[in-house]
Amino acid sequence: MAVAAEIEPERSNSQTVRAQLAVRDLVLTGALKAGEHVSELSLVGRVGVSRTPVRAALHRLAEEGLLEPRAAGGFTVKAFSDRDVLDSIEIRGVLEGLAARLAAERGVSLTAIAPLRRCLAELDEVVRQTGRSVEIFSDYVALNARFHAVLVGLADSRPLERQIERAVNLPFASPSAFVMVQSTMPEARTILTIAQDHHRCVLDAIEQREGARAESLMREHSRLASRNLALALRNQETLDLVPGAALIRSSSIA
Amino acid sequence: MAVAAEIEPERSNSQTVRAQLAVRDLVLTGALKAGEHVSELSLVGRVGVSRTPVRAALHRLAEEGLLEPRAAGGFTVKAFSDRDVLDSIEIRGVLEGLAARLAAERGVSLTAIAPLRRCLAELDEVVRQTGRSVEIFSDYVALNARFHAVLVGLADSRPLERQIERAVNLPFASPSAFVMVQSTMPEARTILTIAQDHHRCVLDAIEQREGARAESLMREHSRLASRNLALALRNQETLDLVPGAALIRSSSIA
DNA sequence: CGTATCCGAGCTGTATACAGAAATACGCCT
DNA sequence: AGGCGTATTTCTGTATACAGCTCGGATACG
């Protein structure tokens, strides 16, 4: 089918996963507008699999929070207010803060923290660089994602990992969601420097078993994202750099 | 089928929901042991619906955290260490703490807080009562659940509600999970009194917009559950009063 | 002209049939 | 007698057929 060819032919192992990725992309790119009802049959044509995996994918995306189940059955694309986004970021901050505190309180061996130290050093290099801004930032995004993931692992708590994974699944709530927005701003380098100092201090706090400090640092760290969100909402064009921006219906279209 | 008759004939609207409830019960009662592989076909016979809704139910239960997806496909009943349970309770405390703080910081009108005040008054009465211990506690459980639910609503944040709902879905992480354990203990009344004082102080803190106080109170409040867990783990017989206790594989079977 | 009712199209929920993969058990070979 | 390979069986993943329901439109009536 012609339309199906639009979607990458990625022959992933599972049809369900393929459908999930395809539909998620449709939602995040705005091909399916917020509030719109998304029917199973229409997707069957678009992603080229039968109803069963499409159905499973829709349920999973509803669990992720991108779709909203209707009482009558079926799903609609969820719309997020700016406060919803803000709250999602705060939730992530609180949970990551808990992870940092647990790591600190329970103690982490030096060998366990070593990978994170290495990650920190790599981030240092990226921040120190003075090249093409966009490239620096995309390097930063990748390393930053790794840093956060490994940090959460230090808490060594499966329940917490699960909960954080869910919080981060909302694309605009991920630790790196708003980093690219900074790349368009004059004080870009400043913010990176501050964020990286957060990283460093959190590691120090964990090493010295300062739980409260580690926790509040991670919270404040997440608020960098909140601040970037506020900036992005002012100049609408930079908002396109944020994944899933199509879902954010700005309440202030004055 | 004879076996299907064991399950209540509850003709709920949806086959999927029926299957979900039935399988959840099988897991929580221990009919399906922790670690055991749960096959779709075997459940088809037990709950009396076809594979499609059973399959959907299994995926939902995996999302809830009661089942664990296997790489090869299918699911196993998840096992929880006591630390997993402890962490789950801590996660709930942290999230409910966030809810209380947001409510306090953003401000709550007196009319909005009124239902919670009423709930508090009803709890007061229950705590003051001096009747059959078990009845008092089951009354308390119901009211306590309502109190927590309404409190979370005060934060007025859909993302946070979603996240907390997920945290509470783990049966032993719910606010009332370990209340029944107290009913067997001599200092039962004492704990209820303390818990109720937490409730009262949190409301006061929210009214007076003391965010930090509201947050730390809710955290400490959740730690009552942690303490009850520790007690329940000592006398194994009281552990049966906890929903889903069958999933907790005590690491210390000394 | 507005409103209520009825009918039809489309969609979801459910059941089942089929294919491929994994686990198990059996038999054969060493 | 034990280990390995193969065959069988059982399972999951996927596709499709069917039934009931919901929603929208058209028509008739006030």
mmCIF file of C-alpha atoms in Angstrom, chain B residues 54-191:
data_model
loop_
_atom_site.group_PDB
_atom_site.id
_atom_site.type_symbol
_atom_site.label_atom_id
_atom_site.label_comp_id
_atom_site.label_asym_id
_atom_site.label_seq_id
_atom_site.Cartn_x
_atom_site.Cartn_y
_atom_site.Cartn_z
ATOM 1 C CA VAL B 54 -7.549 -12.952 28.811
ATOM 2 C CA ARG B 55 -4.632 -11.702 26.832
ATOM 3 C CA ALA B 56 -5.657 -8.092 27.326
ATOM 4 C CA ALA B 57 -6.093 -8.694 31.036
ATOM 5 C CA LEU B 58 -2.618 -10.176 31.335
ATOM 6 C CA HIS B 59 -1.073 -7.163 29.674
ATOM 7 C CA ARG B 60 -2.939 -4.827 32.000
ATOM 8 C CA LEU B 61 -1.861 -6.779 35.044
ATOM 9 C CA ALA B 62 1.692 -6.590 33.809
ATOM 10 C CA GLU B 63 1.285 -2.837 33.619
ATOM 11 C CA GLU B 64 -0.051 -2.866 37.159
ATOM 12 C CA GLY B 65 3.109 -4.643 38.165
ATOM 13 C CA LEU B 66 1.641 -7.941 39.297
ATOM 14 C CA LEU B 67 2.945 -9.895 36.322
ATOM 15 C CA GLU B 68 6.299 -9.816 34.629
ATOM 16 C CA PRO B 69 6.609 -10.204 30.868
ATOM 17 C CA ARG B 70 9.069 -12.879 29.792
ATOM 18 C CA ALA B 71 11.446 -12.334 26.935
ATOM 19 C CA ALA B 72 10.210 -15.482 25.265
ATOM 20 C CA GLY B 73 6.644 -14.249 25.520
ATOM 21 C CA GLY B 74 4.004 -14.832 28.136
ATOM 22 C CA PHE B 75 4.084 -13.771 31.761
ATOM 23 C CA THR B 76 5.155 -14.953 35.171
ATOM 24 C CA VAL B 77 3.781 -13.912 38.539
ATOM 25 C CA LYS B 78 6.110 -11.326 39.927
ATOM 26 C CA ALA B 79 7.817 -11.852 43.264
ATOM 27 C CA PHE B 80 8.547 -8.957 45.590
ATOM 28 C CA SER B 81 11.294 -8.709 48.139
ATOM 29 C CA ASP B 82 10.503 -6.924 51.381
ATOM 30 C CA ARG B 83 12.642 -4.075 50.171
ATOM 31 C CA ASP B 84 10.540 -3.837 47.035
ATOM 32 C CA VAL B 85 7.498 -3.420 49.242
ATOM 33 C CA LEU B 86 9.282 -0.858 51.370
ATOM 34 C CA ASP B 87 10.322 1.094 48.301
ATOM 35 C CA SER B 88 6.809 0.984 46.908
ATOM 36 C CA ILE B 89 5.489 2.482 50.105
ATOM 37 C CA GLU B 90 8.183 5.140 50.047
ATOM 38 C CA ILE B 91 7.285 5.978 46.457
ATOM 39 C CA ARG B 92 3.679 6.443 47.417
ATOM 40 C CA GLY B 93 4.725 8.642 50.331
ATOM 41 C CA VAL B 94 6.867 10.801 48.099
ATOM 42 C CA LEU B 95 4.136 11.208 45.515
ATOM 43 C CA GLU B 96 1.425 11.896 48.059
ATOM 44 C CA GLY B 97 3.839 14.348 49.627
ATOM 45 C CA LEU B 98 4.134 16.102 46.309
ATOM 46 C CA ALA B 99 0.352 16.217 46.040
ATOM 47 C CA ALA B 100 0.046 17.775 49.477
ATOM 48 C CA ARG B 101 2.761 20.293 48.731
ATOM 49 C CA LEU B 102 1.212 21.325 45.421
ATOM 50 C CA ALA B 103 -2.156 21.726 47.074
ATOM 51 C CA ALA B 104 -0.575 23.917 49.729
ATOM 52 C CA GLU B 105 1.567 25.986 47.392
ATOM 53 C CA ARG B 106 -1.131 26.593 44.822
ATOM 54 C CA GLY B 107 -3.750 27.264 47.419
ATOM 55 C CA VAL B 108 -7.022 25.514 48.030
ATOM 56 C CA SER B 109 -10.315 27.250 48.604
ATOM 57 C CA LEU B 110 -12.205 26.512 51.797
ATOM 58 C CA THR B 111 -15.083 25.032 49.850
ATOM 59 C CA ALA B 112 -12.684 22.682 48.100
ATOM 60 C CA ILE B 113 -11.198 21.468 51.343
ATOM 61 C CA ALA B 114 -14.545 21.072 53.082
ATOM 62 C CA PRO B 115 -15.155 17.457 51.983
ATOM 63 C CA LEU B 116 -11.791 16.506 53.380
ATOM 64 C CA ARG B 117 -12.609 18.189 56.675
ATOM 65 C CA ARG B 118 -15.775 16.126 56.855
ATOM 66 C CA CYS B 119 -13.829 12.979 56.109
ATOM 67 C CA LEU B 120 -11.438 13.911 58.870
ATOM 68 C CA ALA B 121 -14.330 14.345 61.305
ATOM 69 C CA GLU B 122 -15.716 10.931 60.402
ATOM 70 C CA LEU B 123 -12.305 9.410 60.980
ATOM 71 C CA ASP B 124 -12.193 11.127 64.348
ATOM 72 C CA GLU B 125 -15.354 9.362 65.329
ATOM 73 C CA VAL B 126 -14.068 5.992 64.239
ATOM 74 C CA VAL B 127 -10.848 6.444 66.180
ATOM 75 C CA ARG B 128 -12.766 7.556 69.249
ATOM 76 C CA GLN B 129 -14.981 4.477 69.132
ATOM 77 C CA THR B 130 -14.420 1.633 71.566
ATOM 78 C CA GLY B 131 -16.121 -1.361 70.015
ATOM 79 C CA ARG B 132 -15.077 -4.509 68.218
ATOM 80 C CA SER B 133 -11.572 -3.881 67.064
ATOM 81 C CA VAL B 134 -11.972 -5.515 63.658
ATOM 82 C CA GLU B 135 -15.042 -3.496 62.765
ATOM 83 C CA ILE B 136 -13.418 -0.252 63.779
ATOM 84 C CA PHE B 137 -10.454 -1.017 61.608
ATOM 85 C CA SER B 138 -12.443 -1.933 58.533
ATOM 86 C CA ASP B 139 -14.420 1.294 58.914
ATOM 87 C CA TYR B 140 -11.146 3.084 59.245
ATOM 88 C CA VAL B 141 -9.777 1.451 56.108
ATOM 89 C CA ALA B 142 -12.682 2.659 54.001
ATOM 90 C CA LEU B 143 -12.546 6.220 55.297
ATOM 91 C CA ASN B 144 -8.773 6.313 55.113
ATOM 92 C CA ALA B 145 -8.846 5.288 51.464
ATOM 93 C CA ARG B 146 -11.325 8.056 50.749
ATOM 94 C CA PHE B 147 -9.247 10.602 52.645
ATOM 95 C CA HIS B 148 -6.144 9.816 50.630
ATOM 96 C CA ALA B 149 -8.012 9.830 47.343
ATOM 97 C CA VAL B 150 -9.652 13.186 48.008
ATOM 98 C CA LEU B 151 -6.402 14.654 49.251
ATOM 99 C CA VAL B 152 -4.647 13.727 46.034
ATOM 100 C CA GLY B 153 -7.474 15.399 44.169
ATOM 101 C CA LEU B 154 -6.687 18.696 45.909
ATOM 102 C CA ALA B 155 -3.468 18.959 43.955
ATOM 103 C CA ASP B 156 -5.670 19.200 40.856
ATOM 104 C CA SER B 157 -3.083 17.582 38.634
ATOM 105 C CA ARG B 158 -4.037 14.844 36.204
ATOM 106 C CA PRO B 159 -0.453 13.680 35.655
ATOM 107 C CA LEU B 160 0.107 13.339 39.377
ATOM 108 C CA GLU B 161 -3.198 11.534 39.862
ATOM 109 C CA ARG B 162 -2.205 9.059 37.190
ATOM 110 C CA GLN B 163 1.175 8.423 38.724
ATOM 111 C CA ILE B 164 -0.216 7.965 42.213
ATOM 112 C CA GLU B 165 -2.937 5.682 40.962
ATOM 113 C CA ARG B 166 -0.284 3.477 39.512
ATOM 114 C CA ALA B 167 1.749 3.504 42.702
ATOM 115 C CA VAL B 168 -1.283 2.589 44.756
ATOM 116 C CA ASN B 169 -2.321 -0.216 42.413
ATOM 117 C CA LEU B 170 0.287 -2.412 44.015
ATOM 118 C CA PRO B 171 -1.988 -3.866 46.679
ATOM 119 C CA PHE B 172 0.560 -3.726 49.476
ATOM 120 C CA ALA B 173 1.436 -0.126 48.655
ATOM 121 C CA SER B 174 -2.063 1.233 49.080
ATOM 122 C CA PRO B 175 -2.594 3.630 51.989
ATOM 123 C CA SER B 176 -4.663 1.069 53.861
ATOM 124 C CA ALA B 177 -2.668 -2.032 53.093
ATOM 125 C CA PHE B 178 -1.228 -2.540 56.550
ATOM 126 C CA VAL B 179 -3.967 -1.045 58.645
ATOM 127 C CA MET B 180 -5.569 -4.409 59.297
ATOM 128 C CA VAL B 181 -2.269 -5.676 60.642
ATOM 129 C CA GLN B 182 -2.531 -3.144 63.442
ATOM 130 C CA SER B 183 -5.825 -4.609 64.581
ATOM 131 C CA THR B 184 -3.926 -7.571 65.997
ATOM 132 C CA MET B 185 -1.516 -5.468 67.984
ATOM 133 C CA PRO B 186 -1.792 -4.152 71.520
ATOM 134 C CA GLU B 187 -0.760 -0.642 70.589
ATOM 135 C CA ALA B 188 -3.345 -0.590 67.813
ATOM 136 C CA ARG B 189 -5.233 2.433 69.060
ATOM 137 C CA THR B 190 -2.035 4.380 69.477
ATOM 138 C CA ILE B 191 -1.079 4.046 65.841
#
